[in-house]
Amino acid sequence: MTVQRALGIDVPLVLGPFGGLSSVGLAAAVSDAGGLGSYGLYGYDPDRITATIAALRQATTRPFAVNLWLPTGDEVTPDAVDVTAAAATAQPLFDAVGATVPALPDRFLPDIDAQLDAVLSAAPPVLSVVYGVPSARLRAQTADRGIRLVGTATSVAEARALDEAGVDAIVASGAEAAGHRVSFLARAEDSLVGTMALVPQVVDAVTAPVIAAGGIADRRGVAAAFALGATGVQVGTAFLRTRQSAAPAGHRAAIAAAGDTDTVLTRVMSGRLARGIPNEATRTLGAGARLPFPAQNWLTGRFRAAAAAQDRAEYLSLWAGQAAALARWDDAADVFAELAAGLPR
Ligand SMILES: Cc1cc2nc3c(=O)[nH]c(=O)nc-3n(C[C@H](O)[C@H](O)[C@H](O)COP(=O)(O)O)c2cc1C
């Protein structure tokens, strides 16, 4: 079984979901081109999920994916955190964008069951998940509704666990990738396998078709991924820098300017390990106390929202992957055409 058949798409190129930065227009553009546009629903409440899936349906008649983060069980709740020290560390960043440290909310994240109910009711063509293995119940519910289910692995053990759960396809995400390192069986710091090593080992270990992700930004990366046994490719950074993306202009410019060694893995922005370009925010937060996930993500989210409105890149999460310098195109159609040129004929 190939990724194309498993997901019902014509071209096995996947736009990665961007939690907090996805756009309906970019997802629809990739789906319309025959690939699979994905939309990240991280942090969305059920009503927003329903509205977003409706908007995606309106924007494209082709298959698309939505993405959720599964709970790992170690998420802190508001009653369990004292923000005083972390807020003091972040204070200069709040001051810089003219924002104030907010009062603690009732909850940091929407209830996952309510999010899943909204997804299941809207029945998108594909649901992809990170940070865990879908339950047998979710597998059955998605199958009942004709929703294809995709899991994400950062190690062979995680890929095996997803395969046993019967997912339709597995994203094998190498450590080059932008954004969060979505490991769930071991610490992210202990799961930093690169795409070149990870993909063939996952291919050998599972029966589900494998989508290679991480560090792929041009035709050479696509050809390499297929040579390694993947039958699909997921790309983030190269699409994030295009004008169809929802990233602020300063974020897109930072990707365009990044060289091979210009990204780092850090926990300071969200409390979880993620790859991006260091800036004033990471330097300031790295110098003092911080909170665990998702409290830190909530805290930094308050100054990041103001920074995004002002397009001030020094105060954003500048998620980007190691192949940022290979991402040279400003239009999503050009990225897609470049990637497609690397597919086997
Ligand atoms: C801003 C940003 C947000 C992301 N959020 C998510 C997410 O919510 N869920 C997910 O599965 N992957 C997420 N990713 C990872 C991408 O979907 C994709 O797998 C990754 O960017 C591929 O590596 P590349 O950037 O080297 O192409 C995110 C990436 C970025 C840049």
CSV table of C-alpha atoms and ligand atoms in Angstrom, one decimal:
chain,number,residue,atom,x,y,z
A,1,MET,CA,0.0,0.0,0.0
A,2,THR,CA,1.3,3.4,-0.9
A,3,VAL,CA,0.6,6.7,0.8
A,4,GLN,CA,-1.4,7.8,-2.2
A,5,ARG,CA,-3.8,4.9,-2.0
A,6,ALA,CA,-4.0,5.0,1.8
A,7,LEU,CA,-4.9,8.6,1.8
A,8,GLY,CA,-6.8,8.9,-1.4
A,9,ILE,CA,-4.6,11.5,-3.0
A,10,ASP,CA,-3.1,11.9,-6.5
A,11,VAL,CA,0.3,13.3,-5.6
A,12,PRO,CA,2.1,11.9,-2.4
A,13,LEU,CA,3.2,15.4,-1.1
A,14,VAL,CA,1.8,16.5,2.2
A,15,LEU,CA,1.8,20.1,3.5
A,16,GLY,CA,2.6,19.7,7.2
A,17,PRO,CA,0.2,21.1,9.8
A,18,PHE,CA,1.3,24.2,11.6
A,19,GLY,CA,-0.3,24.5,15.0
A,20,GLY,CA,-1.2,28.2,15.5
A,21,LEU,CA,0.0,29.1,12.0
A,22,SER,CA,-2.0,27.0,9.5
A,23,SER,CA,-4.1,28.7,6.9
A,24,VAL,CA,-7.1,27.5,4.9
A,25,GLY,CA,-5.7,29.0,1.8
A,26,LEU,CA,-2.4,27.3,1.9
A,27,ALA,CA,-3.9,23.9,2.8
A,28,ALA,CA,-6.4,24.2,0.0
A,29,ALA,CA,-3.7,25.2,-2.5
A,30,VAL,CA,-1.8,22.0,-1.8
A,31,SER,CA,-4.9,19.9,-1.9
A,32,ASP,CA,-6.0,21.5,-5.1
A,33,ALA,CA,-2.6,20.7,-6.6
A,34,GLY,CA,-3.3,17.0,-5.9
A,35,GLY,CA,-1.3,16.7,-2.6
A,36,LEU,CA,-2.7,16.7,1.0
A,37,GLY,CA,-3.0,20.1,2.6
A,38,SER,CA,-3.0,19.9,6.4
A,39,TYR,CA,-4.3,22.3,9.0
A,40,GLY,CA,-3.2,22.3,12.6
A,41,LEU,CA,-6.0,22.5,15.2
A,42,TYR,CA,-3.7,22.7,18.3
A,43,GLY,CA,-5.5,24.8,20.9
A,44,TYR,CA,-8.8,25.1,19.0
A,45,ASP,CA,-12.0,24.8,20.8
A,46,PRO,CA,-14.8,22.6,19.3
A,47,ASP,CA,-16.6,25.4,17.6
A,48,ARG,CA,-13.5,26.7,15.9
A,49,ILE,CA,-12.7,23.1,14.8
A,50,THR,CA,-16.2,22.8,13.3
A,51,ALA,CA,-15.9,26.2,11.5
A,52,THR,CA,-12.3,25.5,10.3
A,53,ILE,CA,-13.3,22.1,8.7
A,54,ALA,CA,-16.3,23.8,7.1
A,55,ALA,CA,-14.0,26.5,5.7
A,56,LEU,CA,-11.6,23.8,4.4
A,57,ARG,CA,-14.5,22.0,2.7
A,58,GLN,CA,-15.6,25.2,1.1
A,59,ALA,CA,-12.0,26.0,-0.1
A,60,THR,CA,-11.2,22.7,-1.7
A,61,THR,CA,-13.1,19.7,-3.1
A,62,ARG,CA,-10.0,17.5,-2.7
A,63,PRO,CA,-8.9,15.5,0.4
A,64,PHE,CA,-7.3,17.5,3.2
A,65,ALA,CA,-6.1,16.7,6.8
A,66,VAL,CA,-6.6,18.2,10.1
A,67,ASN,CA,-4.1,17.7,13.0
A,68,LEU,CA,-4.5,17.3,16.8
A,69,TRP,CA,-2.0,16.9,19.6
A,70,LEU,CA,-2.9,13.9,21.8
A,71,PRO,CA,-2.5,14.3,25.5
A,72,THR,CA,0.6,12.6,26.9
A,73,GLY,CA,-0.7,12.8,30.5
A,74,ASP,CA,2.1,15.1,31.8
A,75,GLU,CA,0.4,18.4,30.9
A,76,VAL,CA,0.3,20.7,33.9
A,77,THR,CA,-3.0,22.3,34.9
A,78,PRO,CA,-3.4,25.9,36.0
A,79,ASP,CA,-4.0,24.9,39.7
A,80,ALA,CA,-0.6,23.2,39.7
A,81,VAL,CA,1.6,26.1,38.6
A,82,ASP,CA,3.0,29.2,40.1
A,83,VAL,CA,3.8,31.6,37.3
A,84,THR,CA,5.6,34.2,39.4
A,85,ALA,CA,9.2,33.3,38.5
A,86,ALA,CA,8.5,32.5,34.8
A,87,ALA,CA,6.5,35.7,34.4
A,88,ALA,CA,9.4,37.7,35.9
A,89,THR,CA,11.8,36.0,33.3
A,90,ALA,CA,9.4,36.9,30.5
A,91,GLN,CA,8.6,40.4,31.8
A,92,PRO,CA,11.0,42.2,29.4
A,93,LEU,CA,9.3,40.5,26.5
A,94,PHE,CA,5.9,41.6,27.6
A,95,ASP,CA,7.2,45.1,28.1
A,96,ALA,CA,8.8,45.2,24.6
A,97,VAL,CA,5.5,44.5,22.9
A,98,GLY,CA,3.3,46.5,25.3
A,99,ALA,CA,1.5,43.4,26.7
A,100,THR,CA,0.8,42.4,30.3
A,101,VAL,CA,1.1,39.1,32.0
A,102,PRO,CA,-2.5,37.7,32.1
A,103,ALA,CA,-4.3,36.0,35.0
A,104,LEU,CA,-4.3,32.2,34.9
A,105,PRO,CA,-7.1,30.8,32.7
A,106,ASP,CA,-9.5,28.0,33.9
A,107,ARG,CA,-7.6,25.6,31.6
A,108,PHE,CA,-4.6,25.9,29.3
A,109,LEU,CA,-6.0,23.7,26.5
A,110,PRO,CA,-9.4,22.5,25.3
A,111,ASP,CA,-10.6,19.1,26.4
A,112,ILE,CA,-9.3,16.5,23.9
A,113,ASP,CA,-12.5,14.5,23.8
A,114,ALA,CA,-14.5,17.6,22.9
A,115,GLN,CA,-12.0,18.4,20.2
A,116,LEU,CA,-12.2,14.8,18.9
A,117,ASP,CA,-16.0,14.9,19.0
A,118,ALA,CA,-15.9,18.0,16.8
A,119,VAL,CA,-13.5,16.4,14.3
A,120,LEU,CA,-15.5,13.2,14.2
A,121,SER,CA,-18.8,15.0,13.6
A,122,ALA,CA,-17.3,17.1,10.8
A,123,ALA,CA,-15.7,14.0,9.3
A,124,PRO,CA,-12.7,15.5,7.5
A,125,PRO,CA,-11.0,13.2,4.9
A,126,VAL,CA,-7.9,12.7,7.1
A,127,LEU,CA,-7.1,13.2,10.8
A,128,SER,CA,-3.4,13.2,11.7
A,129,VAL,CA,-2.2,13.1,15.3
A,130,VAL,CA,1.0,13.7,17.2
A,131,TYR,CA,2.3,12.9,20.7
A,132,GLY,CA,0.8,9.5,21.0
A,133,VAL,CA,-1.1,6.5,19.7
A,134,PRO,CA,-4.8,6.8,18.8
A,135,SER,CA,-6.9,4.7,21.1
A,136,ALA,CA,-8.8,1.6,19.7
A,137,ARG,CA,-12.0,3.6,20.1
A,138,LEU,CA,-10.7,6.5,18.0
A,139,ARG,CA,-9.4,4.1,15.4
A,140,ALA,CA,-12.9,2.5,15.2
A,141,GLN,CA,-14.7,5.9,15.2
A,142,THR,CA,-12.6,7.3,12.4
A,143,ALA,CA,-13.0,4.1,10.3
A,144,ASP,CA,-16.8,4.2,10.8
A,145,ARG,CA,-16.9,7.7,9.4
A,146,GLY,CA,-14.4,7.1,6.5
A,147,ILE,CA,-11.8,9.3,8.1
A,148,ARG,CA,-8.2,8.2,7.3
A,149,LEU,CA,-6.0,8.3,10.4
A,150,VAL,CA,-2.3,9.2,10.3
A,151,GLY,CA,0.1,8.9,13.3
A,152,THR,CA,3.5,10.5,13.7
A,153,ALA,CA,6.7,8.8,14.9
A,154,THR,CA,10.1,10.0,15.9
A,155,SER,CA,11.6,6.5,16.5
A,156,VAL,CA,11.1,3.0,15.4
A,157,ALA,CA,9.4,2.0,18.6
A,158,GLU,CA,6.8,4.8,18.2
A,159,ALA,CA,6.2,3.7,14.6
A,160,ARG,CA,5.7,0.1,15.7
A,161,ALA,CA,3.2,1.3,18.3
A,162,LEU,CA,1.3,3.3,15.7
A,163,ASP,CA,1.3,0.4,13.2
A,164,GLU,CA,-0.1,-1.9,15.8
A,165,ALA,CA,-2.9,0.6,16.4
A,166,GLY,CA,-3.8,0.2,12.7
A,167,VAL,CA,-3.2,3.8,11.5
A,168,ASP,CA,-3.5,4.3,7.7
A,169,ALA,CA,-0.1,5.9,7.3
A,170,ILE,CA,2.8,6.9,9.5
A,171,VAL,CA,4.8,10.2,9.3
A,172,ALA,CA,8.4,9.4,10.2
A,173,SER,CA,9.7,12.8,11.4
A,174,GLY,CA,13.4,13.3,11.6
A,175,ALA,CA,15.1,15.7,14.0
A,176,GLU,CA,15.8,18.2,11.2
A,177,ALA,CA,12.1,19.1,11.2
A,178,ALA,CA,10.7,22.5,12.2
A,179,GLY,CA,8.5,22.9,15.3
A,180,HIS,CA,7.9,20.5,18.1
A,181,ARG,CA,9.7,17.2,18.5
A,182,VAL,CA,6.6,15.1,18.9
A,183,SER,CA,8.1,12.1,20.7
A,184,PHE,CA,5.9,10.2,23.1
A,185,LEU,CA,7.7,7.0,24.2
A,186,ALA,CA,11.0,8.6,25.2
A,187,ARG,CA,12.2,12.1,26.0
A,188,ALA,CA,12.4,14.2,22.9
A,189,GLU,CA,16.1,14.9,23.7
A,190,ASP,CA,16.6,11.1,23.5
A,191,SER,CA,14.7,10.7,20.2
A,192,LEU,CA,16.7,12.9,17.8
A,193,VAL,CA,17.1,10.4,14.9
A,194,GLY,CA,17.7,12.2,11.6
A,195,THR,CA,15.4,11.6,8.6
A,196,MET,CA,18.1,9.8,6.6
A,197,ALA,CA,18.5,7.2,9.4
A,198,LEU,CA,14.9,7.1,10.6
A,199,VAL,CA,12.9,6.6,7.4
A,200,PRO,CA,14.4,3.3,6.2
A,201,GLN,CA,14.4,1.8,9.8
A,202,VAL,CA,10.7,2.7,10.1
A,203,VAL,CA,9.9,1.4,6.6
A,204,ASP,CA,11.5,-1.9,7.6
A,205,ALA,CA,9.6,-2.1,10.9
A,206,VAL,CA,6.0,-1.4,9.9
A,207,THR,CA,3.3,-2.4,7.4
A,208,ALA,CA,1.7,1.0,7.1
A,209,PRO,CA,2.9,3.3,4.3
A,210,VAL,CA,5.5,5.8,5.5
A,211,ILE,CA,5.6,9.6,4.9
A,212,ALA,CA,9.1,11.1,5.4
A,213,ALA,CA,9.3,14.4,7.2
A,214,GLY,CA,12.1,16.7,8.3
A,215,GLY,CA,14.7,18.5,6.2
A,216,ILE,CA,13.0,18.0,2.9
A,217,ALA,CA,12.6,21.2,0.9
A,218,ASP,CA,13.4,20.5,-2.8
A,219,ARG,CA,13.3,17.7,-5.4
A,220,ARG,CA,16.5,16.1,-4.1
A,221,GLY,CA,15.0,15.6,-0.7
A,222,VAL,CA,11.9,14.0,-2.2
A,223,ALA,CA,13.9,11.7,-4.4
A,224,ALA,CA,16.1,10.7,-1.4
A,225,ALA,CA,13.0,10.0,0.8
A,226,PHE,CA,11.6,7.7,-1.9
A,227,ALA,CA,14.9,6.0,-2.3
A,228,LEU,CA,14.8,5.3,1.5
A,229,GLY,CA,11.4,3.5,1.1
A,230,ALA,CA,9.0,6.3,1.9
A,231,THR,CA,6.0,6.5,-0.4
A,232,GLY,CA,5.1,10.1,0.6
A,233,VAL,CA,6.8,13.2,1.9
A,234,GLN,CA,5.6,15.9,4.3
A,235,VAL,CA,7.1,19.4,4.1
A,236,GLY,CA,6.7,22.3,6.5
A,237,THR,CA,9.4,24.9,6.4
A,238,ALA,CA,9.5,25.4,2.6
A,239,PHE,CA,5.7,26.0,2.5
A,240,LEU,CA,5.8,28.2,5.7
A,241,ARG,CA,8.0,30.8,4.0
A,242,THR,CA,5.6,31.3,1.0
A,243,ARG,CA,3.2,34.2,0.8
A,244,GLN,CA,0.2,31.9,1.2
A,245,SER,CA,1.3,31.0,4.7
A,246,ALA,CA,-0.1,32.5,7.8
A,247,ALA,CA,3.3,33.2,9.3
A,248,PRO,CA,4.0,36.9,9.9
A,249,ALA,CA,6.3,38.5,7.3
A,250,GLY,CA,9.1,38.7,9.9
A,251,HIS,CA,9.0,34.9,10.4
A,252,ARG,CA,9.0,34.2,6.7
A,253,ALA,CA,12.0,36.6,6.3
A,254,ALA,CA,13.8,34.8,9.1
A,255,ILE,CA,13.4,31.5,7.3
A,256,ALA,CA,14.6,33.0,4.1
A,257,ALA,CA,17.7,34.3,5.8
A,258,ALA,CA,18.5,31.1,7.8
A,259,GLY,CA,21.6,29.0,7.0
A,260,ASP,CA,22.2,25.4,7.8
A,261,THR,CA,23.3,25.9,11.4
A,262,ASP,CA,20.8,28.7,12.3
A,263,THR,CA,18.2,26.6,14.0
A,264,VAL,CA,18.3,25.1,17.5
A,265,LEU,CA,16.1,22.8,19.6
A,266,THR,CA,14.8,24.6,22.7
A,267,ARG,CA,12.1,24.1,25.4
A,268,VAL,CA,12.0,27.8,26.4
A,269,MET,CA,9.0,28.9,24.2
A,270,SER,CA,6.5,26.2,25.1
A,271,GLY,CA,8.0,23.9,27.7
A,272,ARG,CA,8.4,21.2,25.1
A,273,LEU,CA,11.4,20.7,22.7
A,274,ALA,CA,11.0,22.4,19.4
A,275,ARG,CA,13.2,23.5,16.5
A,276,GLY,CA,13.4,27.1,15.5
A,277,ILE,CA,15.6,30.2,15.0
A,278,PRO,CA,16.9,31.8,18.2
A,279,ASN,CA,15.9,35.4,18.8
A,280,GLU,CA,15.5,37.9,21.7
A,281,ALA,CA,12.6,35.8,23.1
A,282,THR,CA,14.6,32.5,23.3
A,283,ARG,CA,17.6,34.3,24.7
A,284,THR,CA,15.6,36.1,27.4
A,285,LEU,CA,13.5,33.1,28.4
A,286,GLY,CA,16.6,30.9,28.4
A,287,ALA,CA,18.2,33.0,31.1
A,288,GLY,CA,15.7,32.3,33.8
A,289,ALA,CA,12.8,30.2,35.2
A,290,ARG,CA,10.2,28.7,32.9
A,291,LEU,CA,7.1,26.6,33.3
A,292,PRO,CA,6.3,23.1,32.0
A,293,PHE,CA,4.1,22.5,28.9
A,294,PRO,CA,1.5,23.8,28.3
A,295,ALA,CA,1.8,26.6,30.9
A,296,GLN,CA,4.9,28.0,29.2
A,297,ASN,CA,3.2,28.0,25.8
A,298,TRP,CA,0.2,29.8,27.3
A,299,LEU,CA,2.4,32.4,29.0
A,300,THR,CA,4.6,33.1,25.9
A,301,GLY,CA,1.5,33.1,23.8
A,302,ARG,CA,0.4,36.3,25.4
A,303,PHE,CA,3.4,38.3,24.2
A,304,ARG,CA,3.7,36.3,20.9
A,305,ALA,CA,0.2,37.4,19.9
A,306,ALA,CA,1.1,41.0,20.4
A,307,ALA,CA,4.4,40.5,18.5
A,308,ALA,CA,2.5,38.8,15.6
A,309,ALA,CA,0.1,41.8,15.3
A,310,GLN,CA,3.1,44.1,15.3
A,311,ASP,CA,5.2,41.7,13.1
A,312,ARG,CA,8.1,41.8,15.4
A,313,ALA,CA,10.1,38.6,14.8
A,314,GLU,CA,12.3,39.0,17.8
A,315,TYR,CA,9.3,38.1,20.0
A,316,LEU,CA,7.8,35.3,18.0
A,317,SER,CA,8.4,31.5,18.1
A,318,LEU,CA,10.4,31.3,14.9
A,319,TRP,CA,9.9,27.6,14.1
A,320,ALA,CA,12.0,26.5,11.2
A,321,GLY,CA,13.8,23.4,10.1
A,322,GLN,CA,17.4,22.6,9.2
A,323,ALA,CA,16.6,22.8,5.5
A,324,ALA,CA,15.4,26.4,5.7
A,325,ALA,CA,18.1,27.6,3.4
A,326,LEU,CA,16.9,25.2,0.7
A,327,ALA,CA,13.4,26.8,0.8
A,328,ARG,CA,13.8,29.3,-1.9
A,329,TRP,CA,10.3,29.9,-3.3
A,330,ASP,CA,7.8,32.6,-2.3
A,331,ASP,CA,4.8,30.9,-3.9
A,332,ALA,CA,3.3,27.6,-2.7
A,333,ALA,CA,2.7,26.5,-6.3
A,334,ASP,CA,6.4,26.8,-7.0
A,335,VAL,CA,7.3,24.8,-3.9
A,336,PHE,CA,4.8,22.1,-4.9
A,337,ALA,CA,6.2,22.0,-8.5
A,338,GLU,CA,9.8,21.8,-7.2
A,339,LEU,CA,8.9,18.9,-4.8
A,340,ALA,CA,6.9,17.1,-7.4
A,341,ALA,CA,9.9,17.1,-9.7
A,342,GLY,CA,11.6,14.8,-7.3
A,343,LEU,CA,8.9,12.1,-7.3
A,344,PRO,CA,9.6,8.8,-9.0
A,345,ARG,CA,8.3,8.6,-12.5
B,1,LIG,C1,5.1,26.7,12.8
B,1,LIG,C2,5.1,25.2,12.8
B,1,LIG,C3,4.1,24.5,13.5
B,1,LIG,C4,3.9,23.1,13.5
B,1,LIG,N1,2.9,22.5,14.1
B,1,LIG,C5,2.7,21.2,14.0
B,1,LIG,C6,1.5,20.6,14.6
B,1,LIG,O1,0.7,21.3,15.2
B,1,LIG,N2,1.4,19.3,14.3
B,1,LIG,C7,2.2,18.5,13.6
B,1,LIG,O2,2.0,17.4,13.4
B,1,LIG,N3,3.4,19.1,13.0
B,1,LIG,C8,3.6,20.4,13.2
B,1,LIG,N4,4.7,21.0,12.6
B,1,LIG,C9,5.6,20.2,11.8
B,1,LIG,C10,5.3,20.2,10.3
B,1,LIG,O3,4.0,19.8,10.1
B,1,LIG,C11,6.2,19.3,9.5
B,1,LIG,O4,6.1,18.0,9.9
B,1,LIG,C12,7.7,19.8,9.6
B,1,LIG,O5,7.8,21.2,9.4
B,1,LIG,C13,8.5,19.0,8.5
B,1,LIG,O6,9.8,19.4,8.6
B,1,LIG,P1,10.5,20.6,7.7
B,1,LIG,O7,10.1,21.8,8.3
B,1,LIG,O8,11.9,20.3,7.8
B,1,LIG,O9,9.9,20.4,6.3
B,1,LIG,C14,4.9,22.4,12.7
B,1,LIG,C15,5.9,23.0,12.0
B,1,LIG,C16,6.0,24.4,12.0
B,1,LIG,C17,7.0,25.1,11.2
